[in-house]
PDB file of C-alpha atoms in Angstrom:
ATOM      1  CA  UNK A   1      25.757 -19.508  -5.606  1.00  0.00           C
ATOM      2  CA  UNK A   2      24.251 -16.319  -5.647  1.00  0.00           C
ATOM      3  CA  UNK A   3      23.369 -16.182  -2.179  1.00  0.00           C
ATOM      4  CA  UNK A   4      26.689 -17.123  -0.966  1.00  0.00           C
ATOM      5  CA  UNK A   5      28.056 -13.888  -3.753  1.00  0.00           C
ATOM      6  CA  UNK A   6      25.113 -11.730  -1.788  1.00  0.00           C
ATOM      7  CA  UNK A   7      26.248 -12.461   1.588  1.00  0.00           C
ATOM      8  CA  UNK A   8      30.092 -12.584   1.291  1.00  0.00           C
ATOM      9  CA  UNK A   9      32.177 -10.451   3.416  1.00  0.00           C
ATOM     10  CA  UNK A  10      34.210  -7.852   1.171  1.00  0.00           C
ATOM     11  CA  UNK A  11      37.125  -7.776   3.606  1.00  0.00           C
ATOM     12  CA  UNK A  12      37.795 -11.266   2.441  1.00  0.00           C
ATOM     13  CA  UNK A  13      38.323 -10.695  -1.651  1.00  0.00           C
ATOM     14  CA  UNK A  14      41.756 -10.285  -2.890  1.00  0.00           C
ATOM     15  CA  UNK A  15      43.229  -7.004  -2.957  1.00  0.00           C
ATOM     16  CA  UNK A  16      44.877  -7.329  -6.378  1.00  0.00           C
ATOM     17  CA  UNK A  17      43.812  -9.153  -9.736  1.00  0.00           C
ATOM     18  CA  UNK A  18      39.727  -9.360 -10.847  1.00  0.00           C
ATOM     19  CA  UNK A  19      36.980 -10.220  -7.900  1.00  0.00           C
ATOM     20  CA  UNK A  20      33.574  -9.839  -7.317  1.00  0.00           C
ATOM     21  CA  UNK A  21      33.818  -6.098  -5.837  1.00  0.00           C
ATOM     22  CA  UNK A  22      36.091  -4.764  -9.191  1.00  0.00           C
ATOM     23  CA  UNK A  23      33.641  -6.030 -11.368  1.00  0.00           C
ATOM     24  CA  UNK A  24      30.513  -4.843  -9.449  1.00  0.00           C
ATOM     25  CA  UNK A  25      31.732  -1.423  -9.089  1.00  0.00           C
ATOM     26  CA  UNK A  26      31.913  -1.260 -12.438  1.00  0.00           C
ATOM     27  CA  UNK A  27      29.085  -2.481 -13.513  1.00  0.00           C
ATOM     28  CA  UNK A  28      27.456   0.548 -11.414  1.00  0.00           C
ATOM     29  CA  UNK A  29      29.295   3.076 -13.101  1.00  0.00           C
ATOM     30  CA  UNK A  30      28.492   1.666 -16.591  1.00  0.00           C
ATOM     31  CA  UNK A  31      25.020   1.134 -15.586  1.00  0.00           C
ATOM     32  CA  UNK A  32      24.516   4.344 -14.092  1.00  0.00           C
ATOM     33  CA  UNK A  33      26.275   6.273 -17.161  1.00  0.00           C
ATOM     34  CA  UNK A  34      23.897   3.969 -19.866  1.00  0.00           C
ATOM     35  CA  UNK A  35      21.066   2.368 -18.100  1.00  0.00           C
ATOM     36  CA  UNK A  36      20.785  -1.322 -17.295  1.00  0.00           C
ATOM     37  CA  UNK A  37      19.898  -1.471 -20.941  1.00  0.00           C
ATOM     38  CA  UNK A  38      23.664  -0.860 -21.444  1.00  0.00           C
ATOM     39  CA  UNK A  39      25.059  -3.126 -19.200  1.00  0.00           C
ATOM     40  CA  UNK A  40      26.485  -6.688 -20.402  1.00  0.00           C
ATOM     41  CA  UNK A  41      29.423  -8.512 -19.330  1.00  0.00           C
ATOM     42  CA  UNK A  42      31.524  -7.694 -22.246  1.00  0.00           C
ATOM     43  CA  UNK A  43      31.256  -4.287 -21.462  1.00  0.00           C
ATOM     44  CA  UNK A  44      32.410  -5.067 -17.862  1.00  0.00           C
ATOM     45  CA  UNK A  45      34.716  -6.662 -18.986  1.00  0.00           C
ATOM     46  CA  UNK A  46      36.371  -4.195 -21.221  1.00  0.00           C
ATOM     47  CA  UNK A  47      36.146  -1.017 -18.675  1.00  0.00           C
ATOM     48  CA  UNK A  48      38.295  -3.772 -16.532  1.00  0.00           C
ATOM     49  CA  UNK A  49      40.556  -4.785 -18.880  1.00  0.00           C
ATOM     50  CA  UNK A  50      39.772  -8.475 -18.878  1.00  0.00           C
ATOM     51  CA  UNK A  51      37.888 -11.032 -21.139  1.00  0.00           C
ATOM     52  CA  UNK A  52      34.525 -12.088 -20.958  1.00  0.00           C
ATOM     53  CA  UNK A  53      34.970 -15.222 -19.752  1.00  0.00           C
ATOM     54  CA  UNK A  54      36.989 -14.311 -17.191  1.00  0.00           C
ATOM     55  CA  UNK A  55      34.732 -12.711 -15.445  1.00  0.00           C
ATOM     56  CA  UNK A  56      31.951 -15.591 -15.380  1.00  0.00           C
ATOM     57  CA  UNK A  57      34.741 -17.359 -13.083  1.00  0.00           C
ATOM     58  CA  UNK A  58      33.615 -14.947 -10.221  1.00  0.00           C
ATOM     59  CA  UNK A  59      29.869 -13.970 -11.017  1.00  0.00           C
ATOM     60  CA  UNK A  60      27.609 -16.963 -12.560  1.00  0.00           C
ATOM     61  CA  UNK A  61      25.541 -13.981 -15.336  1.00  0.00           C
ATOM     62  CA  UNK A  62      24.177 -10.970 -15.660  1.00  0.00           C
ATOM     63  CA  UNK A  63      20.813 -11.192 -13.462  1.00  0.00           C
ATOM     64  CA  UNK A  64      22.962 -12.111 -10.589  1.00  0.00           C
ATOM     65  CA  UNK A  65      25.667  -9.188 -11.071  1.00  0.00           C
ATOM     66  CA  UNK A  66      22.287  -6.764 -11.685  1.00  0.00           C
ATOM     67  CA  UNK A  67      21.682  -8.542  -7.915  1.00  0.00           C
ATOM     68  CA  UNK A  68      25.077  -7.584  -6.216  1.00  0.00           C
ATOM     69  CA  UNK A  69      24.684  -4.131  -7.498  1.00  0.00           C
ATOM     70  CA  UNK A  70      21.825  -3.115  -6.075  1.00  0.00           C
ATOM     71  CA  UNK A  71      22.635  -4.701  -2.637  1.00  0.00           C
ATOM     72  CA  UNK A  72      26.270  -2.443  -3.164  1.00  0.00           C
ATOM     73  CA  UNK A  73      24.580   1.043  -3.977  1.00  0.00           C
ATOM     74  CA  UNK A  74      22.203   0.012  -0.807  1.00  0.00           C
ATOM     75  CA  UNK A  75      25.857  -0.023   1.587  1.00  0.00           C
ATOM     76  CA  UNK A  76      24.897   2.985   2.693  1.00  0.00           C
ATOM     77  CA  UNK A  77      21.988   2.757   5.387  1.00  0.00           C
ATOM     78  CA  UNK A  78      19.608   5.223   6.763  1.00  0.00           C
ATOM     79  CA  UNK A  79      20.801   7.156   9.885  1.00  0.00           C
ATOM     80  CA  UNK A  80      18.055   7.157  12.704  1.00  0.00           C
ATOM     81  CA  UNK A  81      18.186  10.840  13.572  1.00  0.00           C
ATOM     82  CA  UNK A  82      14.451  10.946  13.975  1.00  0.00           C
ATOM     83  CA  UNK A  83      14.256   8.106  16.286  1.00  0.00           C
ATOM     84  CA  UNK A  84      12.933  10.142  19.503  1.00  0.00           C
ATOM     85  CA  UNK A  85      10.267  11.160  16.627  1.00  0.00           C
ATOM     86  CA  UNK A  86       6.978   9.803  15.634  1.00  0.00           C
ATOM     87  CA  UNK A  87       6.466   7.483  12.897  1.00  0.00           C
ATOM     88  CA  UNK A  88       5.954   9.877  10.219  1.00  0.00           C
ATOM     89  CA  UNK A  89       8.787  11.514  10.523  1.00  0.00           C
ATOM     90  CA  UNK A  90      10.975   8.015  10.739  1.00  0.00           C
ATOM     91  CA  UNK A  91       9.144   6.821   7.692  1.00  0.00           C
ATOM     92  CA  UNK A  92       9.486  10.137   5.087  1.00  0.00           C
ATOM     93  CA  UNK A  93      13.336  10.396   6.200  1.00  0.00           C
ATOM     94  CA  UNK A  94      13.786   6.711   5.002  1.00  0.00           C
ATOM     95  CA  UNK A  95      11.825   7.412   1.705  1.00  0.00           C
ATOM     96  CA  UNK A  96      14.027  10.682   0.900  1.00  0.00           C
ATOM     97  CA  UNK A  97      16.886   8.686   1.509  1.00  0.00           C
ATOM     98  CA  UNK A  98      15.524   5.806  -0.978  1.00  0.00           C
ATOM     99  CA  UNK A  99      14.969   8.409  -2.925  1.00  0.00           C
ATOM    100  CA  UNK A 100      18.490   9.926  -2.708  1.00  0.00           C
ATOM    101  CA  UNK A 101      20.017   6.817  -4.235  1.00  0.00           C
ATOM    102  CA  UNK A 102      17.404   6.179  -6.621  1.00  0.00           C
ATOM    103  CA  UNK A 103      18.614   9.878  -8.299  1.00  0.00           C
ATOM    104  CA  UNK A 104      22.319   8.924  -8.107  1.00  0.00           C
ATOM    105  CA  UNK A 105      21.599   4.882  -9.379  1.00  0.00           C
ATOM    106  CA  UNK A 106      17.747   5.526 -11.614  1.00  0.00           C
ATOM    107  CA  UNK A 107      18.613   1.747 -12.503  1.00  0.00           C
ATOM    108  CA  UNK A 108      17.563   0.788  -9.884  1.00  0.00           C
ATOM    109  CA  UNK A 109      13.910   1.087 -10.526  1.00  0.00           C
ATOM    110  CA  UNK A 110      14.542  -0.916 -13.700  1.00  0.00           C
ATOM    111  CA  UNK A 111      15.432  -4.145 -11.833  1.00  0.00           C
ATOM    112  CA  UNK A 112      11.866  -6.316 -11.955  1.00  0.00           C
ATOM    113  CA  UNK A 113      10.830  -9.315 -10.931  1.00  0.00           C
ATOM    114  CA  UNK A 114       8.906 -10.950  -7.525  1.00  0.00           C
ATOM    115  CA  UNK A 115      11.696 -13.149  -6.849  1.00  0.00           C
ATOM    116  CA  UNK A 116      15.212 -11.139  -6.789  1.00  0.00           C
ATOM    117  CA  UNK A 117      17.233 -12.350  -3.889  1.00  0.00           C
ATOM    118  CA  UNK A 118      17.836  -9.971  -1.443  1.00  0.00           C
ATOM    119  CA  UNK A 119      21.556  -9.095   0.188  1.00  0.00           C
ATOM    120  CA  UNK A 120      22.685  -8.041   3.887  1.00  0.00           C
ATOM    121  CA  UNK A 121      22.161  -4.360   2.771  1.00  0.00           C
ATOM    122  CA  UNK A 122      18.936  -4.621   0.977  1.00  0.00           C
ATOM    123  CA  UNK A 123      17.397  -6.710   4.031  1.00  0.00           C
ATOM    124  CA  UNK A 124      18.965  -3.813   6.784  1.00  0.00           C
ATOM    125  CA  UNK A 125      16.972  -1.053   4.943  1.00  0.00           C
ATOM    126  CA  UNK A 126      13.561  -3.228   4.520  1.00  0.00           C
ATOM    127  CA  UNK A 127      14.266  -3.939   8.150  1.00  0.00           C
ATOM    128  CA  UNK A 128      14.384  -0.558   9.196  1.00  0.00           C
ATOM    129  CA  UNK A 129      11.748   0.779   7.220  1.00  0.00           C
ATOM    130  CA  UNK A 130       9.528  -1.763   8.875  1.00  0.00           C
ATOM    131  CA  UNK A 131      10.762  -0.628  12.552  1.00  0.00           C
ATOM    132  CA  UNK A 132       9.356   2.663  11.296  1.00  0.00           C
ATOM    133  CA  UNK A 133       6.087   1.832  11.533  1.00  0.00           C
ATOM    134  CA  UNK A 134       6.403  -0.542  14.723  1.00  0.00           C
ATOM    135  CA  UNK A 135       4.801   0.011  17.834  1.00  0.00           C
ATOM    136  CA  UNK A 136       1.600   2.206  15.805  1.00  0.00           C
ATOM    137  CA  UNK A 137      -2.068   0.704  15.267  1.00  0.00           C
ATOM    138  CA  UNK A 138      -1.534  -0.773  12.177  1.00  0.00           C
ATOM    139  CA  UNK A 139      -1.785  -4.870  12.582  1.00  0.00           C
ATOM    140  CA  UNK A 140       1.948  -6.484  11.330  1.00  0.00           C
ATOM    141  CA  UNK A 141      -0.191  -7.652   7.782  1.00  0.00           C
ATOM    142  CA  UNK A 142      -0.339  -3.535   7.042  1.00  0.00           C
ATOM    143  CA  UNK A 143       2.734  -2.346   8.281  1.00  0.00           C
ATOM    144  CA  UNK A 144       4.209  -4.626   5.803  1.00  0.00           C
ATOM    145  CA  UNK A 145       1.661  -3.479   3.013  1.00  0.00           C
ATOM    146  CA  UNK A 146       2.292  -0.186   3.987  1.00  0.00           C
ATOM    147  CA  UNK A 147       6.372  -0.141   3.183  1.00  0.00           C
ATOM    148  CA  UNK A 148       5.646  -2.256   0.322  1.00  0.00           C
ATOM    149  CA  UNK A 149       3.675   0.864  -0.948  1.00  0.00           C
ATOM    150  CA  UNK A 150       5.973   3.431  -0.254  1.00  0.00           C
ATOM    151  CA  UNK A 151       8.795   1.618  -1.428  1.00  0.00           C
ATOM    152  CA  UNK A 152       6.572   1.106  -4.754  1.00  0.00           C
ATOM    153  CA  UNK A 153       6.242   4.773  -4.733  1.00  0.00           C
ATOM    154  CA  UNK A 154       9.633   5.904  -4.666  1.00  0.00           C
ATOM    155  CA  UNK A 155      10.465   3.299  -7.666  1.00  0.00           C
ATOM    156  CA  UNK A 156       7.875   4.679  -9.775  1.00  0.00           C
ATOM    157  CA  UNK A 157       8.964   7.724 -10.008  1.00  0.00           C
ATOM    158  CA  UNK A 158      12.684   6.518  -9.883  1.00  0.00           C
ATOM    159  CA  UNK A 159      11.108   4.730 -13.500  1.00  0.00           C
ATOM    160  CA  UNK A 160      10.337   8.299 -14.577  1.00  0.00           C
ATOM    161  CA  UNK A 161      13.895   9.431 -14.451  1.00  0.00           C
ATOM    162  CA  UNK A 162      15.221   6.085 -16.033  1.00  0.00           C
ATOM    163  CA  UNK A 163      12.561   6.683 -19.131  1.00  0.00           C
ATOM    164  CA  UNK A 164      13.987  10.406 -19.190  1.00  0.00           C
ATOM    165  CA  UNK A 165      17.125   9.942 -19.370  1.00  0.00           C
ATOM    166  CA  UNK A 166      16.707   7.183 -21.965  1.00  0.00           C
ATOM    167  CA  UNK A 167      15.279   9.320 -24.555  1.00  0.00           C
ATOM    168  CA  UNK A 168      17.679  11.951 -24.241  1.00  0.00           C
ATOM    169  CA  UNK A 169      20.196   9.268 -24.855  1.00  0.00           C
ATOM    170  CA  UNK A 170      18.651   8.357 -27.704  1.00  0.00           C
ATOM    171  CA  UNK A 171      17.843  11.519 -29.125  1.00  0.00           C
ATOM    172  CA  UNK A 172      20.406  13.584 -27.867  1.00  0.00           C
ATOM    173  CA  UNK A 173      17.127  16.318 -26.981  1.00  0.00           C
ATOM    174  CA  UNK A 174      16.509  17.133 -23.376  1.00  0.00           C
ATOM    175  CA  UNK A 175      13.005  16.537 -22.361  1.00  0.00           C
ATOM    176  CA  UNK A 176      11.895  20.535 -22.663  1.00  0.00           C
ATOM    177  CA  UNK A 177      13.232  20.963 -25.567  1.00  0.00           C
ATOM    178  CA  UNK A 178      11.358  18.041 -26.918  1.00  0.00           C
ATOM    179  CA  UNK A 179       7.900  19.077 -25.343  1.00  0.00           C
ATOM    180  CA  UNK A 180       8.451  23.007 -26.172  1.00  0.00           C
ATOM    181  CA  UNK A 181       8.537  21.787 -30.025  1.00  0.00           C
ATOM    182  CA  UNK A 182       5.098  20.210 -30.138  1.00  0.00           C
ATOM    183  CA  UNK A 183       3.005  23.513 -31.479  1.00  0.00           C
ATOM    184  CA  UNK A 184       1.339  21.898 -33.868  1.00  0.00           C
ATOM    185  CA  UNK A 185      -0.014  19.691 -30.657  1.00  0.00           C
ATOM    186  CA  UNK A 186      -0.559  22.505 -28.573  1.00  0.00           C
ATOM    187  CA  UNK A 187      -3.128  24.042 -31.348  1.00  0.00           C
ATOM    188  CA  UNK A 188      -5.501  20.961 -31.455  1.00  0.00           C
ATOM    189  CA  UNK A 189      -5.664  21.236 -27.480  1.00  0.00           C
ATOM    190  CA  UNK A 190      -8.375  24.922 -27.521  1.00  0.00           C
ATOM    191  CA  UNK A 191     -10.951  22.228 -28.107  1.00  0.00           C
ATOM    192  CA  UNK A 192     -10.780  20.763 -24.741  1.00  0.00           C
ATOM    193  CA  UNK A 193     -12.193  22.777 -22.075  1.00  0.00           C
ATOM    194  CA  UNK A 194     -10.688  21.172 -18.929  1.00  0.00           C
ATOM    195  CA  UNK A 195      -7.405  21.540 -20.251  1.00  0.00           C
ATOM    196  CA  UNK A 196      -7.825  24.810 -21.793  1.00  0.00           C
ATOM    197  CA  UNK A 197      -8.461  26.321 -18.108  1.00  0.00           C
ATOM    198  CA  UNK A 198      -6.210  24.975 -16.637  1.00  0.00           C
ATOM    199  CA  UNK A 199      -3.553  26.231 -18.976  1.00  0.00           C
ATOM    200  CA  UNK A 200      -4.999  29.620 -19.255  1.00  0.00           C
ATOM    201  CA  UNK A 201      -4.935  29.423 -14.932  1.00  0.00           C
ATOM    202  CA  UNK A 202      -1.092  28.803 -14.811  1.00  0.00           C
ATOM    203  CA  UNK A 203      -1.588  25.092 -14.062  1.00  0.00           C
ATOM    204  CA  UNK A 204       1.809  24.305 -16.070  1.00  0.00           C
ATOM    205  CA  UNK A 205       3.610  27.217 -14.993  1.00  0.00           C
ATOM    206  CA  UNK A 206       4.699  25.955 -12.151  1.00  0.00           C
ATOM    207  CA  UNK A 207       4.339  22.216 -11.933  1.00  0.00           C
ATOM    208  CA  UNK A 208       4.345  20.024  -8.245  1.00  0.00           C
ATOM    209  CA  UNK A 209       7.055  18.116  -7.776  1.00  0.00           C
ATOM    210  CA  UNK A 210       5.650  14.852  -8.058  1.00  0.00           C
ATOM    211  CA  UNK A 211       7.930  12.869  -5.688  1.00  0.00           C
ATOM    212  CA  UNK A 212       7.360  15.474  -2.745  1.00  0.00           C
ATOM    213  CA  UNK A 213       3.499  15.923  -3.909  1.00  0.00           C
ATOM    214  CA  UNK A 214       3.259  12.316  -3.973  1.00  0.00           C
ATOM    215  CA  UNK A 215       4.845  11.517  -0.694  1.00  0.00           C
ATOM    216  CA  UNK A 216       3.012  14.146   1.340  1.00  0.00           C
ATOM    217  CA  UNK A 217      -0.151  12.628   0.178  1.00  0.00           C
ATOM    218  CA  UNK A 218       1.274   8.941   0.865  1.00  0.00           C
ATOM    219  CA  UNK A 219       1.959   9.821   3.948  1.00  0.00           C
ATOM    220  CA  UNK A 220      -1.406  12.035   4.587  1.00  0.00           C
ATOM    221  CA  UNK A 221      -3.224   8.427   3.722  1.00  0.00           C
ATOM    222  CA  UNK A 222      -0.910   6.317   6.062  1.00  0.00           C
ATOM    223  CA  UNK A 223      -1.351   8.825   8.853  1.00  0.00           C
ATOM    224  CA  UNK A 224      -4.976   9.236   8.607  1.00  0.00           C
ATOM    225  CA  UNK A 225      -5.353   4.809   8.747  1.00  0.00           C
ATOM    226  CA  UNK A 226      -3.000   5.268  11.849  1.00  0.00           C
ATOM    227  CA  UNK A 227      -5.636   8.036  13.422  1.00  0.00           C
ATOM    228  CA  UNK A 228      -8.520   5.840  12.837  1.00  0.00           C
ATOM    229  CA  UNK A 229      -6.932   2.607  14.017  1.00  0.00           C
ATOM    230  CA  UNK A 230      -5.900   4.645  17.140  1.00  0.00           C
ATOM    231  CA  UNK A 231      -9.412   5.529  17.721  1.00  0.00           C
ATOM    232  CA  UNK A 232     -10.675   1.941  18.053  1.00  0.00           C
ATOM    233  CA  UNK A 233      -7.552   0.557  19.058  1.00  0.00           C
ATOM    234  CA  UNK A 234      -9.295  -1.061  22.286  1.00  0.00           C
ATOM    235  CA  UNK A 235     -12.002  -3.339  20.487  1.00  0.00           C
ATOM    236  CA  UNK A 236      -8.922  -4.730  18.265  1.00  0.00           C
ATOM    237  CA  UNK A 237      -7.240  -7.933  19.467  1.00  0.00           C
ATOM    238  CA  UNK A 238      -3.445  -7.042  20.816  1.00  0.00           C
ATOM    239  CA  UNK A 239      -1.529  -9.622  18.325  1.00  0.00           C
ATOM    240  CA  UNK A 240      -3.029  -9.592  15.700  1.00  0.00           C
ATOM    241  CA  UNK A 241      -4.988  -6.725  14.875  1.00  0.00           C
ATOM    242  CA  UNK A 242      -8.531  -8.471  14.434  1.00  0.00           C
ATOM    243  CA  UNK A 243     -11.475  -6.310  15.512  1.00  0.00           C
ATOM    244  CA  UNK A 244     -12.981  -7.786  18.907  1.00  0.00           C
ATOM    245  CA  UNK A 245     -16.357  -8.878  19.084  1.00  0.00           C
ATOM    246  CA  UNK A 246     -18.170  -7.312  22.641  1.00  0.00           C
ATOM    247  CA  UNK A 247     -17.926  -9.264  25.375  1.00  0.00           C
ATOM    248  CA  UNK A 248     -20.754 -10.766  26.692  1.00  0.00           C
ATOM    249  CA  UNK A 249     -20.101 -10.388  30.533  1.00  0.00           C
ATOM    250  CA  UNK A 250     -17.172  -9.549  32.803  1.00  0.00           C
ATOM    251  CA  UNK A 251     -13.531  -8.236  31.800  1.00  0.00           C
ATOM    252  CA  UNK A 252     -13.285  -6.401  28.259  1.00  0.00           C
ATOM    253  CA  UNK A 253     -11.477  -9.047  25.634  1.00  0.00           C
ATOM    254  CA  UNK A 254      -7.604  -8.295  24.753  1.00  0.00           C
ATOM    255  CA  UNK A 255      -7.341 -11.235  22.659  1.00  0.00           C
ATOM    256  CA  UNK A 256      -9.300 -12.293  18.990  1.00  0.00           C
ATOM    257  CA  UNK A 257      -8.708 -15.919  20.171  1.00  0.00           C
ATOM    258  CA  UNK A 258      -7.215 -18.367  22.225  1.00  0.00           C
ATOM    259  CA  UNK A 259      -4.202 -18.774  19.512  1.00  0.00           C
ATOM    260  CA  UNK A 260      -3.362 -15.239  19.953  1.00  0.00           C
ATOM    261  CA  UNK A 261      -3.013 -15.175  23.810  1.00  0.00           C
ATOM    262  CA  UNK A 262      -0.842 -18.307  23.955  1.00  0.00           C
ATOM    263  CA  UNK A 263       1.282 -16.151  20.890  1.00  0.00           C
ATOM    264  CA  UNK A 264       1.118 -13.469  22.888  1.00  0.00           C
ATOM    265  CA  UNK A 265       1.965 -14.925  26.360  1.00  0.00           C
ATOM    266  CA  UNK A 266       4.794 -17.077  24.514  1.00  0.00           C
ATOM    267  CA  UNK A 267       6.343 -13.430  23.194  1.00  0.00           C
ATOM    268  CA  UNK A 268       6.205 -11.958  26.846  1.00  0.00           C
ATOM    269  CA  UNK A 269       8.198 -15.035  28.336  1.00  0.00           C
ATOM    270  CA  UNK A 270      10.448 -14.686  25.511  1.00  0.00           C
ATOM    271  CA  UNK A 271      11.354 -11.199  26.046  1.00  0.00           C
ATOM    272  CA  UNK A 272      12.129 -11.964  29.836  1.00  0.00           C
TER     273      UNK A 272
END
């Protein structure tokens, strides 16, 4: 059921009355006004106008609606202006833009869980992400760990904002104004010399940005693995990424094993 919700084709709902689209572009505007910890059908249901019930007749709960709105906020999909580019450039364009509706939808970073079915949208941008990285050294097994990382990244500090704006919810104080009232904190802090120089040094003056700090060192770390596999990129097998062992006489070895020629070969006749 859900994966048949997931997958549907918009063009085909109803244009009047309650259906799956009404009632998942609401559920984004409620949950990006009050959090996902704000979100329940009943309040769906009342921005709509409808009952409760009603709208379990189009969308089985609330996990699966929290499912069919973050495949909705994904519609929009990253535009490959950097393709004639290098990796690195193709990669940090498709984090900002993760990043971009992370900021509009924080919620997003609040959805958990190993085994959330994906939707057409959500699968395009993994799917791109991953072409990102295709055709570098890395072996397939790190390109994926790779965009797993990043993608880790950006909801981490997607979590920050959803914590933020949270407690200013709850206690109607903005984040400053909360920290800039903690003297009688600040006062027990001489006794630590690390921090005390650092303060005293302007260290808080002028914070990083975490999310561009962060990502320029991601990406420093990615790049320099790339380098090094591009060094020894010769003694690694050509499928799979396996280092080669010497060989003993004749032509230099391409392959790890015999399984990775034939996957290799099979690929190549594929292709033609």
């Amino acid at each position: 059921m859900t994966e048949e919700l997931l997958w549907r084709r918009r063009e085909d709902e109803p244009r009047q009355g309650l259906s799956p689209g009404r009632i998942v572009s609401a559920a984004i505007e409620l949950a990006d006004a009050e959090g996902l910890e704000g979100l329940s059908m009943r309040k769906v249901a009342d921005r709509l106008g409808f009952t409760t019930m009603s709208l379990y007749r189009h969308v089985p709960g609330r996990d699966q609606l929290v499912d069919l709105m973050r495949d909705e906020v994904m519609t929009e999909h990253p535009a490959d202006h950097d393709g004639e580019r290098g990796w690195r450039a193709r990669l940090e364009s498709v984090a900002r833009h993760a990043w971009r509706i992370r900021r509009r939808h924080p919620w997003l970073a609040e959805i958990r869980g190993t085994r959330r079915l994906p939707g057409p949208n959500a699968v395009a941008h993994y799917d791109y992400m991953l072409s990102t990285l295709t055709g570098t050294a890395l072996t397939p097994s790190e390109v994926i760990a790779v965009v797993g990382l990043v993608g880790r990244f950006v909801d981490a500090e997607a979590l920050l904002l959803v914590e933020t704006q949270r407690e200013e919810r709850r206690s109607g104080v903005s984040e400053e104004e909360w920290w800039g009232a903690r003297d009688s904190l600040y006062e027990r802090l001489d006794r630590y010399p690390t921090i005390s120089h650092l303060w005293t040094s302007g260290g808080w003056n002028h914070p990083e940005d975490s999310f561009e700090f962060g990502l320029a060192r991601l990406l420093d770390g990615i790049e320099a693995l790339i380098n090094k596999r591009d060094e020894s990129r010769d003694e690694m097998c050509e499928e799979c990424g396996t280092p080669l062992k010497p060989a003993t006489s004749g032509r230099p070895r391409v392959y790890c094993s015999r399984a990775c020629q034939q996957r290799a070969y099979r690929k190549r006749n594929k292709a033609t």
